[in-house]
Amino acid sequence: MTDATVATQGAMRRWPRWLSLPPVLAMVLALIAIWYVAAVPMNVHEVLTRAERAGIAVSPDSAVLRRDMSALALVARNPGTLGESWSLDRPRLPAPHQVLVELYDSTIVEEVTGRRGIVRTGSLSNRSLVYHGWVTLNATFVGFLIGTALGVVLAVGIVHSRVMDLSVMPWAIVSQTIPIVALAPMIIVVLYSIGIQGLLPKAVISAYLSFFPVVVGMVKGLRSPGAMQMDLMRTYNAPASTVLWKLRLPASVPYLFASLKIGIAASLVGAIVGELPVQQGGLGARMLAGSYYGQTAQIWAALILAAALAALLVWAVGWLERRTLARMGMAA
Amino acid sequence: QDDEVTLQLKWVTQAQFAGYYVALENGYYEDAGLDVTILPGGPDIAPTQVIAGGGADVVVEWMPAALAARENGLPLVNIAQPFASSGMMLTCWGDVGIEEPADLANRTLGVWFFGNEYPFLSWMSQLGIETDGASEGSVEVLKQGFNVDPLLQRQADCISTMTYNEYGQVIDAGVSPEELVTFKYEDQGVATLEDGLYVLEENLEDPAFVDKMARFVAASMKGWKWAEENPEEAAMIVLDYDETGAQSEHHQIRMMGEIAKLTAGSDGTLDPEAYQRTVETLLGGGSDPVIAQEPEGAWTHVITDQALN
Amino acid sequence: MSYVVFAFVLWAIGFAINLQLAGGPAQRSAAARLAIPLIFGATLLAMWELLVRGLEVPTVILPPPSQIGATFAANTSILWGDFVQTILKGALSGYLMGCAAAVLVALLVDRYDYLRRGLLPLGNFMAALPIVGTAPILVMWFGFGWQSKAAVVVLMVFFPMLVNTVAGLSDTSAMQRDLMRTYAASWPQTLLKLRLPAALPFIFNGLKICSTLALIGAIVAEFFGSPTQGLGFRISTSIGQLNLGMVWSAIVVSALAGTAFYGLVALLERRATFWHASQRK
Amino acid sequence: MAQAPEPAVIRADHLDLTFQTDDGPVHALRDVTLDIPNGAFVSFIGPSGCGKTTLLRCIAALETPTGGSLTVNGMTADEARRARAYGYVFQAAGLYPWRTIGGNIRLPLEIMGFSKAEQRERVARVLDLVELSQFEKKFPWQLSGGMQQRASIARALAFDADILLMDEPFGALDEIVRDRLNEELLRLWDKTNKTIAFVTHSIPEAVYLSTHIVVMSPRPGRITDVIESPLPKERPLDIRDTPQFIEIAHRVREGLRAGYEE
Amino acid sequence: MAQAPEPAVIRADHLDLTFQTDDGPVHALRDVTLDIPNGAFVSFIGPSGCGKTTLLRCIAALETPTGGSLTVNGMTADEARRARAYGYVFQAAGLYPWRTIGGNIRLPLEIMGFSKAEQRERVARVLDLVELSQFEKKFPWQLSGGMQQRASIARALAFDADILLMDEPFGALDEIVRDRLNEELLRLWDKTNKTIAFVTHSIPEAVYLSTHIVVMSPRPGRITDVIESPLPKERPLDIRDTPQFIEIAHRVREGLRAGYEE
Ligand SMILES: Nc1ncnc2c1ncn2[C@@H]1O[C@H](COP(=O)(O)OP(=O)(O)OP(=O)(O)O)[C@@H](O)[C@H]1O
Ligand SMILES: Nc1ncnc2c1ncn2[C@@H]1O[C@H](COP(=O)(O)OP(=O)(O)OP(=O)(O)O)[C@@H](O)[C@H]1O
Ligand SMILES: Cc1ncc(C[n+]2csc(CCO)c2C)c(N)n1
Ligand SMILES: [Mg+2]
Ligand SMILES: [Mg+2]
């Protein structure tokens, strides 16, 4: 009777997974179309300046006059001279294909045919995004592990001690209002001074950003067993450590994973932030270098790779979550 | 058993620091019995802070920042000055009507901060131009980022550039030199010494340290001279050490060429006259001078003397 | 060395007081709930002061709180200017624009399921874009003034807010929706009378998350170009000048503003969602 | 109940409903034929999952049958819904926590566009009917479960639909509160002369309240028995100790058990 | 029940319990005096909020009385808890979703440090007792509500405490499932000879199961009546249609009503 009822509920889903692909594709296409159109007014100043240098008549004919004009007005007045909008060297907004080409060049092309590519040298080229993505990933993982461990330990403390709960929790919130990104260079310097260099400073920043969601989620999770569950343990006269191991921790697993998904994305941001000040590789260094040399396509390529990495990491945690919960018999 | 030396650069790995990378790559440091680690810098990494914390033995820094730090209680001493002259300048659009420094009034200017604003502020105060952007005849100052976009996008009429770096980027962006007007700080008489080597004063009391630094400076200068003579190879060495892989060959070779002009004529020994000029520029900062009083003991020839023998 | 010993003694004392407070009869009172974190914070500050002095940490690495306090007190007008520039002009305007836009888009997304299925996955991807990377682009697009900071903030708060609001709008039980169906209620009626009120807790959750994001976004964006004012500008410039007191003062301003901002939103939340289980004890 | 002399308000004819789920089809209702006469109090009883709720939801046009026909007041169920022909009371009170009791009862009135004055008047009337007048300004969570359930009944009564559909409205309440609400409900039904369809798990409740008891069998839900109650309209609670009552209850239990064993 | 000839296992003497809440004190129990003899099946019935759960929790040392005395097996309640003198069954089964049925039943055994072999043996035995042997490897959500509740009873039985405290264990189940579990529970009680304290809302359930029915009045919870059941130990479900049963049920209902009216 009720067995069947229970069993069917979990299986009901509103849409099969594959069904959401067409709308996503449609949105992506729409976005790309908008992007191409937007590139014209965004780049019009530079396009006209180049046209002028090439001796083509543009209106108005002085860059100083054009400076104060709206982009749309310039597009309207110079419809014939916009050919370069999608192929500028230093565009304000690179066209989608420019970004794609940059992505392709800085990954596959660089590794396969590049002077230092993996095909020639047997190791990843530091001119390729593959290498920098890898550098960032390493720091992300280490930071994520530190942050998660710290978060879990803090949460266990907070759940078991009222003093910790009352005193640490508010400051954990305050800690998140500190612009860590502004502190990153100082943190790195401070760690230099105690002889820590390379991956760890980035990981520390990464950990700082990822511990908070873990604390919040784990506190919730460790407290998720209801009064009844706790009472049951009391009737067994179980010590606190047993309650932690046998009840609180298993019960907090779904919460932990929800936090981990936020935490790993935050870790990635942390690693990237940590790479900005020190130009020693990684996607953050890459973005800054792109900015430094006005290579917008390079920034965009690194950005898109970073977002893709984040999506991948979150997906991976989600996969682990599904497996773990299924194994624990808690699959939703 | 080599002595360990950590060198903190002021900025990212580029030909601006070619001498050190050449010395490392060509084994000059090794020959001098040194095991040198070069830490690249970057935005918001203050070499002065790194050395204060003990993260480096010696740093590359601009003299204004070093003297300001000294006045703030961090006793840095210049032990060598591979850069004889300054590469800093203000680059403006010609078509906006700027021809001489006085025309800068009422303009929007991009300036580097982070301790690099001192020479600019001194210059403006010598010109008698306010920098608040509000009063008539003042300039509006923007904290420019790390690139030349503010100029190209015409968000600023002028921006700070280095002869060896940003200026080249402006040209690479398709701008012809004729479209630009530049004011070199050297020409304006407000040049300050750039890219010297600084150590903590207290360390100089240790003879072993002095000896180590002498060997370091000697090897570094050997690197610099090799770089001046072999700009292309030097640029390629720098390129090899750039972990971001972002630097381009073309740009680094050009940069090396420009850098060679600045290091030319220096054997590493600080020119006391240039020092004095720098100090006067900084002291003359009008109502808000960079340093309030004449520094003492801010440089020494001990190391270079020993190195050159 | 005695400083260090003293620091730990102080820590023990603070901890003991808190133990007393938390275990004592007053533990549920509002005063204790306020006093305990304050005492904790005060012990931390005192330990910081004593350890920095005791271990002779260079002040250009980590200044003691007393020095930070002194710098803060001596520069209130500068810091006020920075606060206005970064928080009021940059963060607040971006926050308002971003959150408002997100709620409007959420309504659209909620109305048209096609949009939801197309836009939400894309939104999640966009939300993963690290803003440190987008900031230089936005500064290039919107200039050095507060507008580019606001743009960074808009980008930063938009997706978390969107996701929360969309989740909130669908957080009605099947029963509540069926009830509206039995009344043959129209879509706007259902929205106004059921879904928006039901979404309020989620909307406020989003507003809270975004309040700290907004602050951080505005400050970070200043690193990529700014006028000669603002908290990000102050922090970056002061590090270069080795004026660490000023750096930390700016951080204090940011933390104070962030905490106050968060507190304000939390207060509004209590007011607006007094009926929600999480707000009742 | 078929061929009842009164005109049928709700008429189901060979109703079928199959849910399509990922695990294959679930037959919730099969071949349900039923006439509910005007003014009747019909209880539906049957084991969990037998389709009681589904049947009620079909009548309320919250679910669409996959076969057979269903008319309410001569219209299709959905037309009847648009005509606001019924009040629906769910198992949980389901009051909106952000509205006061008065505000909750006012909700359908606002939606249906009653004037402010009329709203006030009706809220007062139904609050009085369920004896919650002093609680108009209170919020739901400040009331006990029984009071909340009364408020939700008031909400369903406020707009004066002819038909009241109630899905285990008292399932979550304790016996004594339940007894009281049962009494009140009977009184209310008597006063307002509505047609009530009532789902319950409790045999005594079904017997005590109804003019007709519909016994259903487990999945796929079918009607196994329809018992017309010979009990008088006037029913003190004591009636439950009478042999007549016990006899009907016994018959219901037997019907249920039969459905189980099949 | 006072002065019962059997030795009293649980003895409450002028028990008082007042909760201090933000809205002032709540008197949950007042002056409760009660002896529960060895091997008895005692039901507690009373309106919602009258303190049934609170009383049970006091016995299990989950709540500390503010007045009076309470002994269990001659010890204080808390000593009895430490001696693991009782199994407690809650209204919801409350099985851990991450443990199989077998794992859930093993939980108290692990905590109490039984050997692996002993654990296996006991789990098998109690699973057999509640007829869930084939379900040992299943997860709770793969079982129906009634089966889950049986598993939770097995969990409480596993470590062989003499006293079983059950707080509305069948409150959430439907009538037919409930009937079955009632039968099973009686059988189990008969086999194991435990003392059972059982909270319920249902008058038939209380009458059907108990040797003693304790009727309680609304806040502050007091005992208004203790009815010793003359029904035989052997109780088929049909017994509920006998006049004797109806007579006791009537008495319980009157007692309840009296408590309400006061
Ligand atoms: N939306 C749905 N999709 C799939 N199956 C459903 C759906 N709604 C109900 N069912 C199934 O239809 C059957 C009948 O359900 P229904 O809720 O009508 O039973 P019920 O008699 O009301 O049970 P209960 O007494 O537990 O409330 C059940 O097996 C249930 O699992
Ligand atoms: N921890 C507590 N703090 C304050 N009041 C409480 C607490 N626990 C119970 N009460 C109050 O004590 C009274 C008795 O509660 P109890 O749960 O024992 O009633 P009950 O008879 O079990 O009710 P029900 O039949 O609804 O389960 C109630 O009024 C309840 O609100
Ligand atoms: C934060 C920060 N901003 C600007 C500079 C300026 N600067 C000094 S040397 C150099 C390299 C040559 O172009 C540059 C850009 C800096 N050091 N740090
Ligand atoms: Mg149902
Ligand atoms: Mg209870």
XYZ file of C-alpha atoms in Angstrom, chain A residues 24 69 128:
3
model
C 19.456 26.680 -23.194
C 29.461 61.590 -28.801
C 48.546 27.732 -22.686
